[in-house]
CSV table of C-alpha atoms and ligand atoms in Angstrom, one decimal:
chain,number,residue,atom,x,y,z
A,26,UNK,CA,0.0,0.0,0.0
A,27,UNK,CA,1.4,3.6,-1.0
A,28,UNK,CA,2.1,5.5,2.5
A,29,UNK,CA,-0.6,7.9,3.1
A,30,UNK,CA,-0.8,11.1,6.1
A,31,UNK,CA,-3.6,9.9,8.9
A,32,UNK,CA,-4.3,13.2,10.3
A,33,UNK,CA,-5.9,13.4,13.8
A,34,UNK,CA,-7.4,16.4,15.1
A,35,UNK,CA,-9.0,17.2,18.2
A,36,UNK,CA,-9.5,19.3,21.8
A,37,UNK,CA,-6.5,19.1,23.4
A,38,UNK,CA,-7.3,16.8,25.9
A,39,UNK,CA,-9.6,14.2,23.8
A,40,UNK,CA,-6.5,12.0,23.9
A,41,UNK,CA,-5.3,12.2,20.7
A,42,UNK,CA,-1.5,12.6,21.8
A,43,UNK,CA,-1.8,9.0,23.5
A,44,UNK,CA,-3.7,7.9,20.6
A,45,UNK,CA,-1.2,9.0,18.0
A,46,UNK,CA,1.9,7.5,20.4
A,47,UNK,CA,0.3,4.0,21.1
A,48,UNK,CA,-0.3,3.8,17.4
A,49,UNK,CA,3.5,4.6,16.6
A,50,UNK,CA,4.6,1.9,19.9
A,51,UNK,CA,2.7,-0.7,17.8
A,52,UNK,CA,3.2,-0.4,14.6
A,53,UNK,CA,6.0,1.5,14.3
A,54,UNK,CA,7.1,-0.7,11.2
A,55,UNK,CA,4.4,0.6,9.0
A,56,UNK,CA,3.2,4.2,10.8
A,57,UNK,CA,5.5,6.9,12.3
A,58,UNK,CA,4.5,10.3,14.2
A,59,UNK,CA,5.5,13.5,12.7
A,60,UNK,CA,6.9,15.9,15.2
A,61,UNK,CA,5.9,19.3,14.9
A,62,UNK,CA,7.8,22.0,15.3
A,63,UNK,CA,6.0,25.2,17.9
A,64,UNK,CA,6.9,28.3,19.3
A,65,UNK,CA,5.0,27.2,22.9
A,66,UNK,CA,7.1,26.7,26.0
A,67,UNK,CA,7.5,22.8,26.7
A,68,UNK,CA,5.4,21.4,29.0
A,69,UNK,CA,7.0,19.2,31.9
A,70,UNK,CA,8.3,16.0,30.9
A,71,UNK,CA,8.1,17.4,26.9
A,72,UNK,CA,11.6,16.9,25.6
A,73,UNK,CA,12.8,19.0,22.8
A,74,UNK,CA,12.9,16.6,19.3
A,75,UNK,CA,10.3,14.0,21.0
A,76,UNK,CA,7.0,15.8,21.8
A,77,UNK,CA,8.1,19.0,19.4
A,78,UNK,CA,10.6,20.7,17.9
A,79,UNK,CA,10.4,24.0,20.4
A,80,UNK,CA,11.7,26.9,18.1
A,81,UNK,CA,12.0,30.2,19.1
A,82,UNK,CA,9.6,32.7,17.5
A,83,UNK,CA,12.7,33.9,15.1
A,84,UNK,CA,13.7,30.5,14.1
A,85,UNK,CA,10.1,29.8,13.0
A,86,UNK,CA,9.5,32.3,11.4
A,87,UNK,CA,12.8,31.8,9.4
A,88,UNK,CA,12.3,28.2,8.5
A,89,UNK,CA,8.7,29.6,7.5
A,90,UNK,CA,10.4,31.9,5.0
A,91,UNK,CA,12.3,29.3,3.8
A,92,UNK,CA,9.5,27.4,3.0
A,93,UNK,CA,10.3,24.9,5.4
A,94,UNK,CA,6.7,23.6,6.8
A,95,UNK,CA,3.8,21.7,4.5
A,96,UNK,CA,1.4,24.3,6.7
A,97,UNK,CA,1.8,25.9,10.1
A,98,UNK,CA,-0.9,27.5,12.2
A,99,UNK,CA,-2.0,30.4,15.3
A,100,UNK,CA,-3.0,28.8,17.9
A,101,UNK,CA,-3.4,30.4,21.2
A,102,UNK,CA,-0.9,33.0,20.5
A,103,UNK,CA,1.7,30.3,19.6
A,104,UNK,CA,3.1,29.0,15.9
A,105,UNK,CA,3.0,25.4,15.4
A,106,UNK,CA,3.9,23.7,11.7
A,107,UNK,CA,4.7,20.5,10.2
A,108,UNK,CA,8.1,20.3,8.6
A,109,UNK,CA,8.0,19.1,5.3
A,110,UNK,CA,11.2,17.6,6.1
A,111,UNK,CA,9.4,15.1,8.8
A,112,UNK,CA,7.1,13.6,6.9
A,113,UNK,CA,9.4,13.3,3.6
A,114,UNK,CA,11.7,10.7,6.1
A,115,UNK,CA,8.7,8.8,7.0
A,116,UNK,CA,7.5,8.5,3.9
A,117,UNK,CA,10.8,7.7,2.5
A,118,UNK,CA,11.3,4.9,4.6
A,119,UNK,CA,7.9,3.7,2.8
A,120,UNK,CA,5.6,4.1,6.4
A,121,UNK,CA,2.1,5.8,6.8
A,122,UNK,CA,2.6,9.7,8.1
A,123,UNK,CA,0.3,10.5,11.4
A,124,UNK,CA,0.3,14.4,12.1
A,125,UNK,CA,-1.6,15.7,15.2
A,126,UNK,CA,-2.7,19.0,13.6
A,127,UNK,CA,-5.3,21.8,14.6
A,128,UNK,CA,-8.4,21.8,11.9
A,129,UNK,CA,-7.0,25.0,10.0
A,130,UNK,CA,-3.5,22.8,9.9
A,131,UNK,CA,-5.8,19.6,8.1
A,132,UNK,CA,-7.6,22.1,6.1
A,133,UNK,CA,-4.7,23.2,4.3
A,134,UNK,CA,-2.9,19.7,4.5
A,135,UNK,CA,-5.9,18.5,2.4
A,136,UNK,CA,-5.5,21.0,-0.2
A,137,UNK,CA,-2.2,20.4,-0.6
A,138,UNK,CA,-2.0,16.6,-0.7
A,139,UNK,CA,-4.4,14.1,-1.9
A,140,UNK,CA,-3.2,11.2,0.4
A,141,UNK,CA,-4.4,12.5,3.5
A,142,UNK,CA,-7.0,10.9,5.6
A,143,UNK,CA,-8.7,13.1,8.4
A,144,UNK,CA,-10.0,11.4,11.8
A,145,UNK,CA,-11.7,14.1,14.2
A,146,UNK,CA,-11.5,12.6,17.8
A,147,UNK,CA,-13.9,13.4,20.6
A,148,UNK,CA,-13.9,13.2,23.9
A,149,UNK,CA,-17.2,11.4,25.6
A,150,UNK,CA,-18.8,14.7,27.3
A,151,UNK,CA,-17.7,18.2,27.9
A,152,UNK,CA,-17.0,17.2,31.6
A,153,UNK,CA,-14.3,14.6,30.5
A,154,UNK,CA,-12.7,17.1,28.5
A,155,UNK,CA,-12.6,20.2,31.2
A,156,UNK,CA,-11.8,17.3,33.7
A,157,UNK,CA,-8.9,16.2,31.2
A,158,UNK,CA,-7.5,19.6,30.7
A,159,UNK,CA,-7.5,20.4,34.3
A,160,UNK,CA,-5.5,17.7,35.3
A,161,UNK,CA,-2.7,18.8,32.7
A,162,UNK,CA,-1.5,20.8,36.2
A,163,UNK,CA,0.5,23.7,33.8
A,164,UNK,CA,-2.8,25.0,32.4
A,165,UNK,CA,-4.1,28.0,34.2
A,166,UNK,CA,-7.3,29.5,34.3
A,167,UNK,CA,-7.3,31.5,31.1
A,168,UNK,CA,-5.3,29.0,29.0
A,169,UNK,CA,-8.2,26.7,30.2
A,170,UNK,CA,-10.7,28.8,29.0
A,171,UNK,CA,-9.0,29.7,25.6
A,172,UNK,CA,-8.6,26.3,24.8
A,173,UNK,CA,-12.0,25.4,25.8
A,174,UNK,CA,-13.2,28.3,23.3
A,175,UNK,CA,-11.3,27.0,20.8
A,176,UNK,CA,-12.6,23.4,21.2
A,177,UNK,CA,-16.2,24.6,20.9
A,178,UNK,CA,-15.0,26.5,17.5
A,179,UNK,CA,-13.2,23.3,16.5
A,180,UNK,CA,-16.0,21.5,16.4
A,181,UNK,CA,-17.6,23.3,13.6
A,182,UNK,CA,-15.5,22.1,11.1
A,183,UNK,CA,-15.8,18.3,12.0
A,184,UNK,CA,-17.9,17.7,9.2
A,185,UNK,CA,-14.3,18.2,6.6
A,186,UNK,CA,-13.4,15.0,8.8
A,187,UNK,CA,-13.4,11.4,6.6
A,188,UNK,CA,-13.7,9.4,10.2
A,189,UNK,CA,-15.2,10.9,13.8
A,190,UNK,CA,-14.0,8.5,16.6
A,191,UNK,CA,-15.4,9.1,20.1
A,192,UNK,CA,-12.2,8.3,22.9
A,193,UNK,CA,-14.3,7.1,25.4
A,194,UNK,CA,-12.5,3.6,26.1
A,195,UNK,CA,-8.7,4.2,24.6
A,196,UNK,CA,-7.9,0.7,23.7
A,197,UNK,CA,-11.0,0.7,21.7
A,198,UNK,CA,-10.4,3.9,20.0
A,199,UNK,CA,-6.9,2.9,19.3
A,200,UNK,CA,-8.4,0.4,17.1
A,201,UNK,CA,-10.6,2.5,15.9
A,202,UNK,CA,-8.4,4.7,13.7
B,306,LIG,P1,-0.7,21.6,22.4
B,306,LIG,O1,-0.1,23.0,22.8
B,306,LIG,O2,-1.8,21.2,23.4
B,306,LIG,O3,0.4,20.6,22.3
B,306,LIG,O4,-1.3,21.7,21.0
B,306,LIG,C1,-2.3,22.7,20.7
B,306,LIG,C2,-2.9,22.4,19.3
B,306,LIG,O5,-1.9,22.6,18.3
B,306,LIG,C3,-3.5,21.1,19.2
B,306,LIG,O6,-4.8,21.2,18.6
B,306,LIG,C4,-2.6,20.4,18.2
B,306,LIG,O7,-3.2,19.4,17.4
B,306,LIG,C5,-2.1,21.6,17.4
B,306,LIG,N1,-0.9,21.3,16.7
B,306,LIG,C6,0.2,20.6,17.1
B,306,LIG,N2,1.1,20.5,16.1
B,306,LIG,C7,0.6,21.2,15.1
B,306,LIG,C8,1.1,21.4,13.7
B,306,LIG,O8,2.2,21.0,13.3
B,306,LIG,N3,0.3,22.2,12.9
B,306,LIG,C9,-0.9,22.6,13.3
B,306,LIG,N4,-1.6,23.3,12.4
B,306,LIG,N5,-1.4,22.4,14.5
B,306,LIG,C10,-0.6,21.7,15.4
């Protein structure tokens, strides 16, 4: 089968980072994660080249002028992209491409490449997500709220999604996508 991109968006906090990882843990013959590069600060336990590529606004914004990313985005006042780069070398090596994207990141991934497949997860309820989000313990009051904002505008453009998959049990959603 010719290696295609399996883009999953979501809320942060519908689980789509575990999703995305357990996926790569086992089948990492056939599927690898692309690692995207952002501006935001890491997160604790987030190591630099693993979890992202953490730029600094300058160097984003020069790889950006060089062309560098298949599509980058604003989100939350911080610049995240794909490197072209990433998902030539998993490609390369003849294994599917998964990007974790925002919905304006899939939107222009999908007009600029024919191979892509989208899968829109979802949390269970509204409570799992706030509960979800709260227990990321760096996330303060009005990051929570932004991020909430932004879910409920996400959701709008589930319907440019191929595949909706509901998180509720992850084992089961793993096998889902
Ligand atoms: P977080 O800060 O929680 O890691 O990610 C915030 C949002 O940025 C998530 O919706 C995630 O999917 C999105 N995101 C992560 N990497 C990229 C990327 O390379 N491009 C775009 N457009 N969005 C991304």
């Amino acid at each position: 089968m010719r290696p295609f991109l399996l883009i999953l968006s979501a809320p942060t906090g519908a689980g789509k980072t575990t999703i995305a990882r357990a996926l790569e843990g086992s089948r990492g013959d056939s599927v690898g994660f692309s690692i995207s590069a952002t501006t935001r600060v890491p997160r604790p336990l987030e190591r630099d080249g693993v979890d992202y590529h953490f730029f600094s606004r300058e160097e984003f914004e020069r790889r950006r002028s060089a062309e560098e990313f298949l599509e980058w985005a604003e989100y939350g006042g911080n610049l995240y992209g794909t490197l072209a780069s990433e998902v030539d070398r998993i490609q390369a090596a003849g294994r599917h491409v998964i990007l974790d994207v925002d919905v304006q990141g899939a939107r222009k991934i999908r007009k600029r490449r024919d191979d892509a497949v989208m899968v829109f997860i979802l949390p269970p309820s509204a409570e799992t997500l706030l509960e979800r989000l709260r227990d990321r313990g760096a996330v303060s009051p009005a990051d929570l709220r932004r991020r909430l904002e932004h879910a409920v505008r996400e959701l709008d453009a589930i319907g440019d999604y191929d595949y909706v998959v509901v998180n509720q049990e992850r084992s089961l959603a793993i096998q889902e996508v």
